[in-house]
Coordinates of C-alpha atoms in Angstrom, one line a residue:
Chain A
X212 CA -40.8 -9.5 -31.8
X213 CA -38.0 -7.2 -33.1
X214 CA -35.7 -5.8 -30.8
X215 CA -36.0 -2.4 -30.1
X216 CA -33.7 0.2 -31.9
X217 CA -32.1 3.9 -30.8
X218 CA -30.5 6.1 -33.2
X219 CA -27.7 8.1 -32.2
X220 CA -26.4 11.4 -33.7
X221 CA -22.5 12.4 -33.7
X222 CA -21.4 15.9 -33.6
X223 CA -21.2 15.9 -37.2
X224 CA -24.7 14.9 -37.5
X225 CA -23.9 11.6 -38.9
X226 CA -26.6 9.0 -37.7
X227 CA -26.1 5.6 -36.2
X228 CA -28.3 2.7 -35.0
X229 CA -28.0 0.4 -32.3
X230 CA -30.5 -1.9 -30.4
X231 CA -31.6 -0.3 -27.1
X232 CA -30.2 -3.4 -24.7
X233 CA -26.8 -2.6 -26.1
X234 CA -26.9 0.8 -26.1
X235 CA -27.8 1.3 -22.2
X236 CA -24.3 0.0 -21.1
X237 CA -23.8 3.6 -21.5
X238 CA -25.5 4.9 -18.1
X239 CA -25.7 7.9 -19.9
X240 CA -27.9 6.7 -22.5
X241 CA -29.7 4.5 -20.1
X242 CA -30.9 7.6 -18.0
X243 CA -32.0 9.5 -21.3
X244 CA -34.0 6.6 -22.2
X245 CA -35.5 6.2 -18.7
X246 CA -36.3 9.9 -19.0
X247 CA -38.3 10.3 -22.3
X248 CA -38.3 6.9 -23.7
X249 CA -35.9 8.2 -26.4
X250 CA -38.4 7.5 -29.1
X251 CA -36.6 10.1 -31.4
X252 CA -32.9 10.6 -32.1
X253 CA -30.3 11.1 -29.4
X254 CA -27.9 13.8 -30.2
X255 CA -24.3 13.5 -29.0
X256 CA -22.8 16.6 -29.4
X257 CA -19.3 16.1 -28.1
X258 CA -18.4 12.7 -30.2
X259 CA -17.3 12.7 -33.5
X260 CA -18.7 10.0 -35.9
X261 CA -15.3 8.3 -36.4
X262 CA -15.0 8.1 -32.5
X263 CA -19.2 7.3 -32.3
X264 CA -18.3 4.4 -34.8
X265 CA -15.8 3.1 -32.7
X266 CA -17.8 3.2 -29.3
X267 CA -20.8 1.3 -31.4
X268 CA -18.5 -1.3 -32.5
X269 CA -17.5 -1.7 -28.8
X270 CA -21.1 -1.8 -27.5
X271 CA -22.0 -4.5 -30.2
X272 CA -19.2 -6.6 -29.2
X273 CA -20.8 -10.2 -28.5
X274 CA -18.2 -11.5 -26.0
X275 CA -18.5 -13.9 -22.8
X276 CA -18.3 -11.8 -19.4
X277 CA -15.4 -13.7 -18.8
X278 CA -13.4 -12.6 -22.0
X279 CA -14.7 -9.3 -21.7
X280 CA -11.7 -7.7 -19.9
X281 CA -9.2 -8.9 -22.6
X282 CA -11.7 -7.7 -25.3
X283 CA -11.6 -4.4 -24.3
X284 CA -8.1 -4.3 -23.4
X285 CA -7.4 -5.6 -27.2
X286 CA -10.0 -3.4 -28.6
X287 CA -7.9 -0.2 -27.5
X288 CA -4.4 -2.0 -28.2
X289 CA -5.6 -2.1 -31.8
X290 CA -6.3 2.1 -31.8
X291 CA -2.9 2.8 -30.2
X292 CA -2.9 6.6 -31.7
X293 CA -3.0 8.7 -28.8
X294 CA -5.5 11.7 -30.5
X295 CA -7.7 8.6 -31.3
X296 CA -7.5 7.0 -27.6
X297 CA -8.2 10.7 -26.2
X298 CA -11.5 10.8 -28.1
X299 CA -12.4 7.5 -27.5
X300 CA -11.7 8.1 -23.7
X301 CA -13.5 11.4 -23.7
X302 CA -16.8 9.6 -25.3
X303 CA -16.5 6.8 -22.9
X304 CA -16.5 9.4 -20.1
X305 CA -19.4 11.4 -21.6
X306 CA -21.4 8.4 -22.2
X307 CA -20.4 7.0 -18.7
X308 CA -19.0 3.6 -20.1
X309 CA -16.9 2.7 -17.4
X310 CA -14.9 -0.5 -18.7
X311 CA -14.2 1.3 -22.1
X312 CA -13.1 4.8 -20.3
X313 CA -11.1 2.8 -17.9
X314 CA -9.0 1.0 -20.6
X315 CA -8.6 3.7 -22.9
X316 CA -7.5 6.0 -20.1
X317 CA -5.0 2.9 -18.9
X318 CA -3.7 2.5 -22.6
X319 CA -2.7 6.7 -22.5
X320 CA -1.1 6.3 -19.1
X321 CA 1.0 3.4 -20.4
X322 CA 1.9 5.0 -23.6
X323 CA 3.0 8.6 -22.0
X324 CA 4.7 7.3 -18.8
X325 CA 7.9 6.6 -20.3
X326 CA 7.6 9.8 -22.6
X327 CA 10.0 12.8 -22.0
X328 CA 8.3 15.7 -20.9
X329 CA 8.7 17.1 -24.1
X330 CA 7.0 14.1 -25.8
X331 CA 4.3 14.6 -23.3
X332 CA 3.7 18.0 -24.1
X333 CA 3.6 17.3 -27.6
X334 CA 1.7 14.3 -27.4
X335 CA -1.0 16.0 -25.1
X336 CA -0.9 19.2 -27.1
X337 CA 0.2 21.4 -24.0
X338 CA 2.0 24.6 -24.0
X339 CA 5.3 24.6 -21.9
X340 CA 4.2 27.6 -19.9
X341 CA 7.4 28.0 -17.7
X342 CA 10.6 29.9 -17.8
X343 CA 13.8 28.1 -17.6
X344 CA 14.5 29.2 -14.4
X345 CA 11.0 28.1 -13.4
X346 CA 12.2 24.7 -14.7
X347 CA 15.1 24.7 -13.1
X348 CA 13.6 25.6 -9.5
X349 CA 11.0 22.5 -10.1
X350 CA 13.5 20.0 -10.8
X351 CA 15.9 21.0 -7.7
X352 CA 12.5 21.0 -5.4
X353 CA 11.9 17.4 -6.9
X354 CA 15.1 16.4 -7.6
X355 CA 14.6 12.9 -6.2
X356 CA 11.7 12.4 -9.4
X357 CA 14.6 13.3 -12.2
Chain B
X149 CA -28.2 8.2 -42.8
X150 CA -26.2 11.8 -42.4
X151 CA -27.4 15.0 -44.3
X152 CA -24.2 17.0 -43.9
X153 CA -21.0 15.6 -45.4
X154 CA -18.9 13.9 -42.8
X155 CA -16.3 16.6 -41.3
X156 CA -12.8 15.5 -40.8
X157 CA -12.5 14.2 -37.2
X158 CA -11.0 16.9 -34.6
X159 CA -8.3 16.2 -31.9
X160 CA -9.0 17.4 -28.7
X161 CA -7.0 20.6 -28.5
X162 CA -7.3 21.1 -24.7
X163 CA -7.9 18.2 -22.6
X164 CA -10.4 18.6 -20.5
X165 CA -9.5 18.5 -16.8
X166 CA -11.6 15.6 -15.7
X167 CA -10.2 13.7 -19.0
X168 CA -6.9 14.4 -17.8
X169 CA -7.2 13.4 -14.5
X170 CA -8.8 10.2 -15.5
X171 CA -5.5 9.6 -17.5
X172 CA -2.8 10.5 -15.2
X173 CA -4.3 8.9 -12.1
X174 CA -3.3 5.9 -13.8
X175 CA 0.1 6.7 -14.5
X176 CA 2.8 5.3 -11.7
X177 CA 4.2 7.3 -9.2
X178 CA 7.6 8.0 -10.7
X179 CA 7.0 9.3 -13.9
X180 CA 4.1 11.3 -12.4
X181 CA 6.3 13.3 -9.9
X182 CA 8.4 14.0 -12.9
X183 CA 5.7 15.4 -14.9
X184 CA 4.9 17.8 -12.5
X185 CA 7.2 20.0 -14.8
X186 CA 4.9 19.7 -17.7
X187 CA 3.1 22.6 -17.0
X188 CA 1.6 24.8 -14.3
X189 CA -1.7 23.2 -14.5
X190 CA -0.4 20.0 -14.3
X191 CA 1.9 20.9 -11.2
X192 CA -1.3 22.4 -9.6
X193 CA -3.1 19.2 -10.5
X194 CA -0.6 16.6 -9.4
X195 CA 0.0 18.4 -6.2
X196 CA -3.4 18.3 -5.2
X197 CA -4.2 16.3 -2.0
X198 CA -7.3 15.0 -3.4
X199 CA -5.2 13.7 -6.6
X200 CA -2.5 12.1 -4.4
X201 CA -5.1 10.4 -2.1
X202 CA -7.2 9.1 -5.3
X203 CA -3.7 7.7 -6.7
X204 CA -2.8 6.0 -3.6
X205 CA -6.5 4.6 -3.4
X206 CA -6.1 3.3 -6.9
X207 CA -2.6 1.7 -5.9
X208 CA -4.0 -0.2 -2.6
X209 CA -6.8 -1.4 -4.3
X210 CA -5.0 -2.7 -7.8
X211 CA -5.6 -6.2 -7.2
X212 CA -3.8 -7.4 -10.6
X213 CA -0.6 -7.6 -8.8
X214 CA 0.8 -7.7 -5.5
X215 CA 4.5 -7.2 -4.7
X216 CA 5.8 -8.0 -1.4
X217 CA 8.8 -6.5 -0.2
X218 CA 11.0 -8.5 2.3
X219 CA 13.0 -6.3 4.4
X220 CA 15.6 -7.8 6.5
X221 CA 17.7 -6.2 9.3
X222 CA 20.6 -6.9 10.8
X223 CA 23.7 -8.3 9.1
X224 CA 23.2 -11.4 6.8
X225 CA 26.0 -12.2 4.7
X226 CA 24.4 -14.3 2.4
X227 CA 20.8 -12.7 2.5
X228 CA 20.1 -9.3 0.8
X229 CA 18.3 -6.5 3.0
X230 CA 15.5 -6.3 0.6
X231 CA 14.1 -8.9 -1.8
X232 CA 10.6 -8.9 -3.8
X233 CA 7.9 -11.4 -4.3
X234 CA 5.5 -10.9 -7.0
X235 CA 2.3 -12.6 -7.9
X236 CA 2.4 -12.1 -11.4
X237 CA 6.4 -12.6 -11.8
X238 CA 7.7 -14.3 -9.1
X239 CA 11.6 -13.8 -10.4
X240 CA 11.0 -10.0 -10.3
X241 CA 14.3 -8.4 -9.2
X242 CA 14.2 -5.4 -7.1
X243 CA 16.8 -3.3 -9.1
X244 CA 14.2 -3.4 -12.0
X245 CA 11.9 -1.2 -10.5
X246 CA 13.1 0.5 -7.5
X247 CA 16.3 1.9 -6.0
X248 CA 17.1 1.0 -2.7
X249 CA 18.2 3.7 -0.4
X250 CA 21.8 4.6 0.0
X251 CA 23.3 3.4 3.4
X252 CA 26.4 4.0 4.6
X253 CA 28.2 0.6 4.5
X254 CA 29.3 0.8 7.9
X255 CA 25.7 0.6 8.8
X256 CA 24.8 -2.4 6.8
X257 CA 25.0 -4.6 9.8
X258 CA 22.5 -2.5 12.0
X259 CA 19.9 -1.5 9.8
X260 CA 16.5 -1.8 11.2
X261 CA 12.7 -1.3 9.3
X262 CA 10.1 -0.4 11.6
X263 CA 7.5 -0.5 9.2
X264 CA 5.6 0.9 6.3
X265 CA 2.0 2.5 5.0
X266 CA 0.8 4.0 2.0
X267 CA 4.1 3.2 0.0
X268 CA 6.3 4.6 2.9
X269 CA 9.1 2.7 4.6
X270 CA 10.7 3.8 7.8
X271 CA 13.9 2.7 8.9
X272 CA 17.1 3.4 11.2
X273 CA 20.7 2.3 11.4
X274 CA 23.5 3.7 13.4
X275 CA 26.5 5.2 12.5
X276 CA 29.6 5.6 14.5
X277 CA 28.3 9.1 16.1
X278 CA 24.6 8.9 15.4
X279 CA 21.5 7.0 15.1
X280 CA 19.7 8.1 11.6
X281 CA 16.0 7.6 11.0
X282 CA 14.7 7.9 7.5
X283 CA 11.5 7.8 5.7
X284 CA 11.8 6.5 2.4
X285 CA 9.3 6.4 -0.8
X286 CA 10.7 3.7 -3.0
X287 CA 8.3 4.8 -5.9
X288 CA 9.7 8.4 -5.9
X289 CA 13.1 7.3 -4.6
X290 CA 12.4 10.0 -2.0
X291 CA 14.3 10.0 1.2
X292 CA 13.8 12.0 4.4
X293 CA 16.0 12.3 7.0
X294 CA 14.5 12.9 10.6
X295 CA 16.1 15.4 13.1
X296 CA 17.2 13.8 15.8
X297 CA 15.3 12.8 18.9
X298 CA 15.4 13.8 22.4
X299 CA 17.6 11.5 24.7
X300 CA 17.4 11.1 28.3
X301 CA 20.0 12.8 30.2
X302 CA 22.9 10.7 30.0
X303 CA 21.7 8.7 27.5
X304 CA 24.6 7.1 25.2
X305 CA 23.8 4.9 22.2
X306 CA 26.1 1.9 23.0
X307 CA 24.7 2.0 26.6
X308 CA 23.3 -1.4 27.2
X309 CA 21.0 0.4 29.9
X310 CA 18.2 1.2 27.3
X311 CA 16.7 0.0 24.4
X312 CA 14.8 1.9 21.3
X313 CA 12.1 0.6 19.8
X314 CA 10.1 2.3 17.0
X315 CA 6.8 1.9 15.1
X316 CA 5.6 4.0 11.9
X317 CA 2.0 4.5 11.1
X318 CA -0.6 6.9 9.4
X319 CA -3.3 9.1 11.0
X320 CA -6.0 9.6 8.8
X321 CA -7.7 11.9 11.1
X322 CA -5.0 14.6 10.8
X323 CA -3.5 13.1 7.4
X324 CA -0.2 12.6 8.9
X325 CA 2.5 10.1 9.1
X326 CA 4.2 9.6 12.7
X327 CA 6.9 7.6 14.0
X328 CA 6.4 6.5 17.7
X329 CA 9.7 6.0 19.7
X330 CA 9.6 4.0 23.1
X331 CA 12.6 3.8 25.3
X332 CA 12.7 1.2 27.6
X333 CA 15.2 -0.4 30.3
X334 CA 17.2 -3.2 28.8
X335 CA 15.1 -6.5 29.5
X336 CA 16.3 -8.9 32.5
X337 CA 18.1 -12.0 31.8
X338 CA 15.6 -14.7 30.3
X339 CA 15.8 -17.1 32.8
X340 CA 13.6 -14.6 35.2
X341 CA 11.8 -17.2 37.5
X342 CA 8.7 -14.8 37.2
X343 CA 8.2 -15.5 33.9
X344 CA 5.9 -18.4 32.3
X345 CA 7.4 -20.6 29.8
X346 CA 6.1 -19.0 27.2
X347 CA 7.0 -15.8 27.8
X348 CA 10.4 -17.1 28.0
X349 CA 10.3 -18.7 24.7
X350 CA 8.9 -15.7 23.1
X351 CA 11.8 -13.6 24.6
X352 CA 14.1 -15.7 22.4
X353 CA 12.8 -14.8 18.9
X354 CA 11.0 -11.6 19.6
X355 CA 11.8 -8.3 21.1
X356 CA 10.0 -7.4 24.4
X357 CA 9.8 -3.9 25.6
X358 CA 9.0 -3.4 29.2
X359 CA 9.1 -0.4 31.8
X360 CA 8.7 2.2 28.9
X361 CA 11.0 5.1 30.0
X362 CA 10.0 7.7 27.6
X363 CA 7.4 7.9 24.7
X364 CA 8.4 10.4 22.1
X365 CA 6.6 10.6 18.6
X366 CA 7.7 12.4 15.1
X367 CA 5.2 14.0 13.0
X368 CA 6.0 14.2 9.2
X369 CA 3.7 17.3 9.0
X370 CA 5.4 19.3 11.6
X371 CA 9.0 17.8 11.0
X372 CA 9.6 17.6 14.9
X373 CA 9.5 15.2 17.7
X374 CA 7.5 15.6 20.7
X375 CA 7.7 14.2 24.0
X376 CA 4.5 12.3 25.4
X377 CA 3.6 12.0 28.9
X378 CA 1.1 9.1 28.2
X379 CA 2.4 6.0 29.4
X380 CA 1.0 2.2 28.7
X381 CA -1.9 1.1 30.9
X382 CA -0.6 0.6 34.7
X383 CA -1.1 -3.6 34.8
X384 CA 0.6 -3.9 31.4
X385 CA 4.4 -5.0 32.3
X386 CA 5.7 -5.5 28.9
X387 CA 4.9 -5.5 25.2
X388 CA 5.7 -7.6 22.4
X389 CA 7.2 -5.8 19.1
X390 CA 7.5 -8.7 16.8
X391 CA 5.0 -8.5 14.0
X392 CA 6.6 -9.5 10.6
X393 CA 3.9 -8.3 8.5
X394 CA 3.1 -4.4 9.0
X395 CA -0.3 -4.1 10.8
X396 CA -0.2 -0.6 11.4
X397 CA -1.6 2.8 10.1
X398 CA -4.5 2.3 7.9
X399 CA -6.8 3.3 10.8
X400 CA -4.6 5.5 12.7
X401 CA -3.7 2.9 15.6
X402 CA -0.9 0.8 16.4
X403 CA -1.3 -2.7 18.1
X404 CA 1.2 -4.7 20.2
X405 CA 0.6 -7.7 22.4
X406 CA 0.8 -6.8 26.0
X407 CA 2.2 -8.9 28.6
X408 CA 0.0 -8.6 31.9
X409 CA 1.1 -9.4 35.5
X410 CA -1.2 -11.8 37.1
X411 CA -0.5 -13.4 40.6
X412 CA 3.2 -12.7 40.3
X413 CA 3.3 -14.5 36.7
X414 CA 3.5 -12.7 33.3
X415 CA 1.2 -13.7 30.6
X416 CA -0.1 -12.8 27.4
X417 CA -3.5 -11.2 28.1
X418 CA -4.0 -8.0 25.9
X419 CA -3.8 -5.8 23.3
X420 CA -2.1 -2.5 23.7
X421 CA -3.1 0.3 21.1
X422 CA -1.6 3.8 20.5
X423 CA -4.1 6.2 18.8
X424 CA -1.9 8.4 16.6
X425 CA -4.2 11.1 16.6
X426 CA -4.7 11.8 20.1
X427 CA -1.3 10.1 20.8
X428 CA -2.3 8.0 23.7
X429 CA -2.4 4.4 24.9
X430 CA -5.1 2.1 25.1
X431 CA -6.0 -1.5 25.5
X432 CA -8.3 -4.0 23.4
X433 CA -9.3 -7.1 24.6
X434 CA -8.4 -10.5 23.5
X435 CA -10.7 -13.2 22.5
X436 CA -11.6 -15.0 25.6
X437 CA -10.5 -18.4 24.7
X438 CA -7.2 -17.0 23.2
X439 CA -5.9 -15.4 26.3
X440 CA -3.0 -17.1 28.1
X441 CA -2.1 -19.4 25.2
X442 CA 1.1 -20.3 24.3
X443 CA 2.0 -18.8 21.1
X444 CA 0.1 -15.8 18.9
X445 CA 0.5 -13.4 16.5
X446 CA -1.4 -10.1 15.4
X447 CA -2.5 -9.3 12.0
X448 CA -4.8 -7.7 9.6
X449 CA -7.1 -9.9 7.5
X450 CA -9.4 -8.0 5.2
X451 CA -8.7 -4.9 6.5
X452 CA -9.4 -6.3 10.1
X453 CA -7.3 -6.7 13.2
X454 CA -6.6 -10.3 13.6
X455 CA -5.4 -12.6 15.9
X456 CA -3.4 -16.0 15.3
X457 CA -3.5 -18.3 18.1
X458 CA -2.8 -22.2 18.6
X459 CA -5.1 -24.3 20.6
X460 CA -4.1 -27.3 22.3
X461 CA -4.3 -29.6 19.3
X462 CA -1.9 -26.8 17.6
X463 CA -4.2 -25.8 15.0
X464 CA -3.9 -22.1 14.1
X465 CA -6.8 -20.3 14.4
X466 CA -7.7 -16.9 13.1
X467 CA -9.7 -14.6 14.8
X468 CA -11.2 -11.6 13.4
X469 CA -12.4 -8.3 15.4
X470 CA -15.3 -7.5 13.1
X471 CA -16.4 -4.3 14.9
X472 CA -13.1 -2.6 15.7
X473 CA -12.8 -2.2 19.6
X474 CA -16.0 -4.5 20.5
X475 CA -14.7 -7.3 22.4
X476 CA -17.8 -9.6 21.8
X477 CA -17.2 -9.1 17.7
X478 CA -14.0 -11.5 17.7
X479 CA -15.1 -14.3 15.5
X480 CA -12.9 -17.1 14.5
X481 CA -12.9 -17.3 11.0
X482 CA -11.0 -19.9 9.7
X483 CA -8.3 -22.4 11.2
X484 CA -5.1 -24.2 9.6
X485 CA -5.3 -27.8 11.3
X486 CA -2.2 -29.6 12.4
X487 CA 0.0 -26.4 11.9
X488 CA 3.4 -28.0 13.3
X489 CA 5.9 -26.9 15.9
X490 CA 8.1 -25.8 13.1
X491 CA 5.9 -23.3 11.6
X492 CA 5.1 -19.9 12.5
X493 CA 2.0 -17.8 11.3
X494 CA 2.9 -14.3 10.2
X495 CA -0.1 -13.0 8.8
X496 CA -2.1 -11.9 5.7
X497 CA -1.5 -9.9 2.4
X498 CA -3.9 -7.6 1.4
X499 CA -5.3 -10.1 -0.8
X500 CA -5.7 -12.5 2.2
X501 CA -2.9 -14.6 1.2
X502 CA -1.1 -16.4 4.2
X503 CA 2.4 -16.0 5.2
X504 CA 4.1 -18.1 7.3
X505 CA 7.3 -19.7 8.2
X506 CA 9.0 -23.2 8.3
X507 CA 12.0 -24.1 10.0
X508 CA 14.6 -26.4 8.4
X509 CA 17.0 -27.5 11.2
X510 CA 19.6 -28.5 8.5
X511 CA 20.0 -25.1 7.4
X512 CA 19.2 -23.4 10.8
X513 CA 16.9 -20.9 8.8
X514 CA 13.1 -20.2 8.3
X515 CA 11.6 -20.6 5.1
X516 CA 8.9 -18.1 4.3
X517 CA 6.0 -19.4 2.7
X518 CA 3.0 -17.9 1.0
X519 CA -0.7 -19.9 0.9
X520 CA -2.8 -18.8 -2.0
X521 CA -6.6 -19.8 -0.4
X522 CA -8.0 -19.8 -3.7
X523 CA -5.9 -22.5 -5.3
X524 CA -4.8 -24.0 -2.0
X525 CA -1.3 -23.6 -3.1
X526 CA 1.7 -23.1 -0.9
X527 CA 4.8 -21.4 -2.4
X528 CA 8.2 -21.0 -0.9
X529 CA 9.9 -17.9 -1.6
X530 CA 12.7 -16.7 1.0
X531 CA 14.7 -17.9 3.6
X532 CA 15.1 -15.6 6.6
X533 CA 16.4 -15.7 10.2
X534 CA 14.5 -17.0 12.9
X535 CA 14.2 -13.8 15.0
X536 CA 11.1 -12.2 14.1
X537 CA 11.6 -9.0 14.8
X538 CA 14.3 -9.0 11.9
X539 CA 12.3 -9.3 9.2
X540 CA 9.0 -7.2 8.0
X541 CA 7.0 -8.1 5.0
X542 CA 5.3 -5.0 3.4
X543 CA 3.4 -4.6 0.5
X544 CA 5.2 -2.4 -2.5
X545 CA 2.5 0.4 -2.9
X546 CA 2.9 3.0 -5.9
X547 CA 2.4 6.1 -3.9
X548 CA 3.0 9.8 -4.6
X549 CA 2.3 10.3 -0.8
X550 CA 5.1 12.9 0.5
X551 CA 4.6 14.9 3.2
X552 CA 7.4 17.8 3.1
X553 CA 8.0 19.0 6.6
X554 CA 7.0 22.3 7.8
X555 CA 10.0 24.6 7.7

């Protein structure tokens, strides 16, 4: 008996096939399958194809449960670029794949913890919305942190 | 496959709030405190009590590594006042991850640690003119100096008539950190004929508080001290202040062994409590078979109040109160058999490792040991003074907790 296959569609309309028993590691997909049997294509309008390919690679892993934690850590380590990790973390969050989400967020947290404020802003594309006076005020308030 | 050409992947322009929270919650406390300055929305997120609590929750439940701080009070020339023990890197050096608080050199010989909860550590020291109490968050390097407490009329610090005892804890009901100050008369001499042998023995190595004259509570949220009318239950003559592993705070209730006077004899018979939210004393029964035994210790095991007690064969029994406040729920959960006279049980770490000391007569020091129940291995990591009240062992908790006192 052949295993049941699901088709996932990325934001940019690429289609990916994955065996259902592997896809349902995502709680979001599991719920969709339960609701309508998911006979047709499952659209994932927030996940681009490059990220979805990574997610599929992760879901297809053939790891013994006791090695799983090391695997997911290595998996995100190998994709050490912050933009990629952010996309991956967001996809894992949307698809509710807890271990992958944990590992991707942990990796970003590890990377940014030693950054200067300017580096944090740059890496996460945040605009500095403070005037120099406001910045000084907050430094004074939390001077023990600097 | 695709019917449209693949687009160039886009990066997330504005990180959605949920993802940002999930990332920042995993950043250690100190860099996080700094990151308040990244932008206004970040400051807003990082200052939210719900964020700080969730961050603390992850730190408290982080089972990967457990770093213990051994805090020594008083003056020990050959010992540091703070040392660390990490299950992952046993040789972890303190300055590598936290900066000890700045204590005036003149105060080194009378520094006393009162307790620790949720990553805050409370201690006090005497200067030539004052008694200074501070609350310290080592992961933030933040220190708060408390305002002076009230003192009885005519009280002077070098007066040997009175003694001060402090306990620090967290009250989840009011989300406040509180310090309880007990002022008592100095103890009568040890050879008081009214004491049983074990109470006398206890006095050699522990601090006993009797005839509490005055109770005062400091609230970190209010930023002030308040005198409390409540007193110990009447039949409780003394309480014992000896816990090495801090047992206070999580549930908002402080615990001491209580010594009760019975037919003119004093014996260890009860647990005295102080509820930090309503600020009053109470009592919890000890397990029946433990009452009046020779030597005991209070602790927390798996989040529950526990008593370590010796039976006649000198086995150390561990009793856990399954249902808090219900005397019938005391259960003996384990026994360390043949626990010799040279050993002293201290309590359990948050991952239920057992801490105890072994006395070495050659050096006249106690050696601190840690027992790992999974591997049944015992590891030695610290020498310490014999007086139990001089040592506090606390878990180092990454914590953003900081309650700025009201202005």
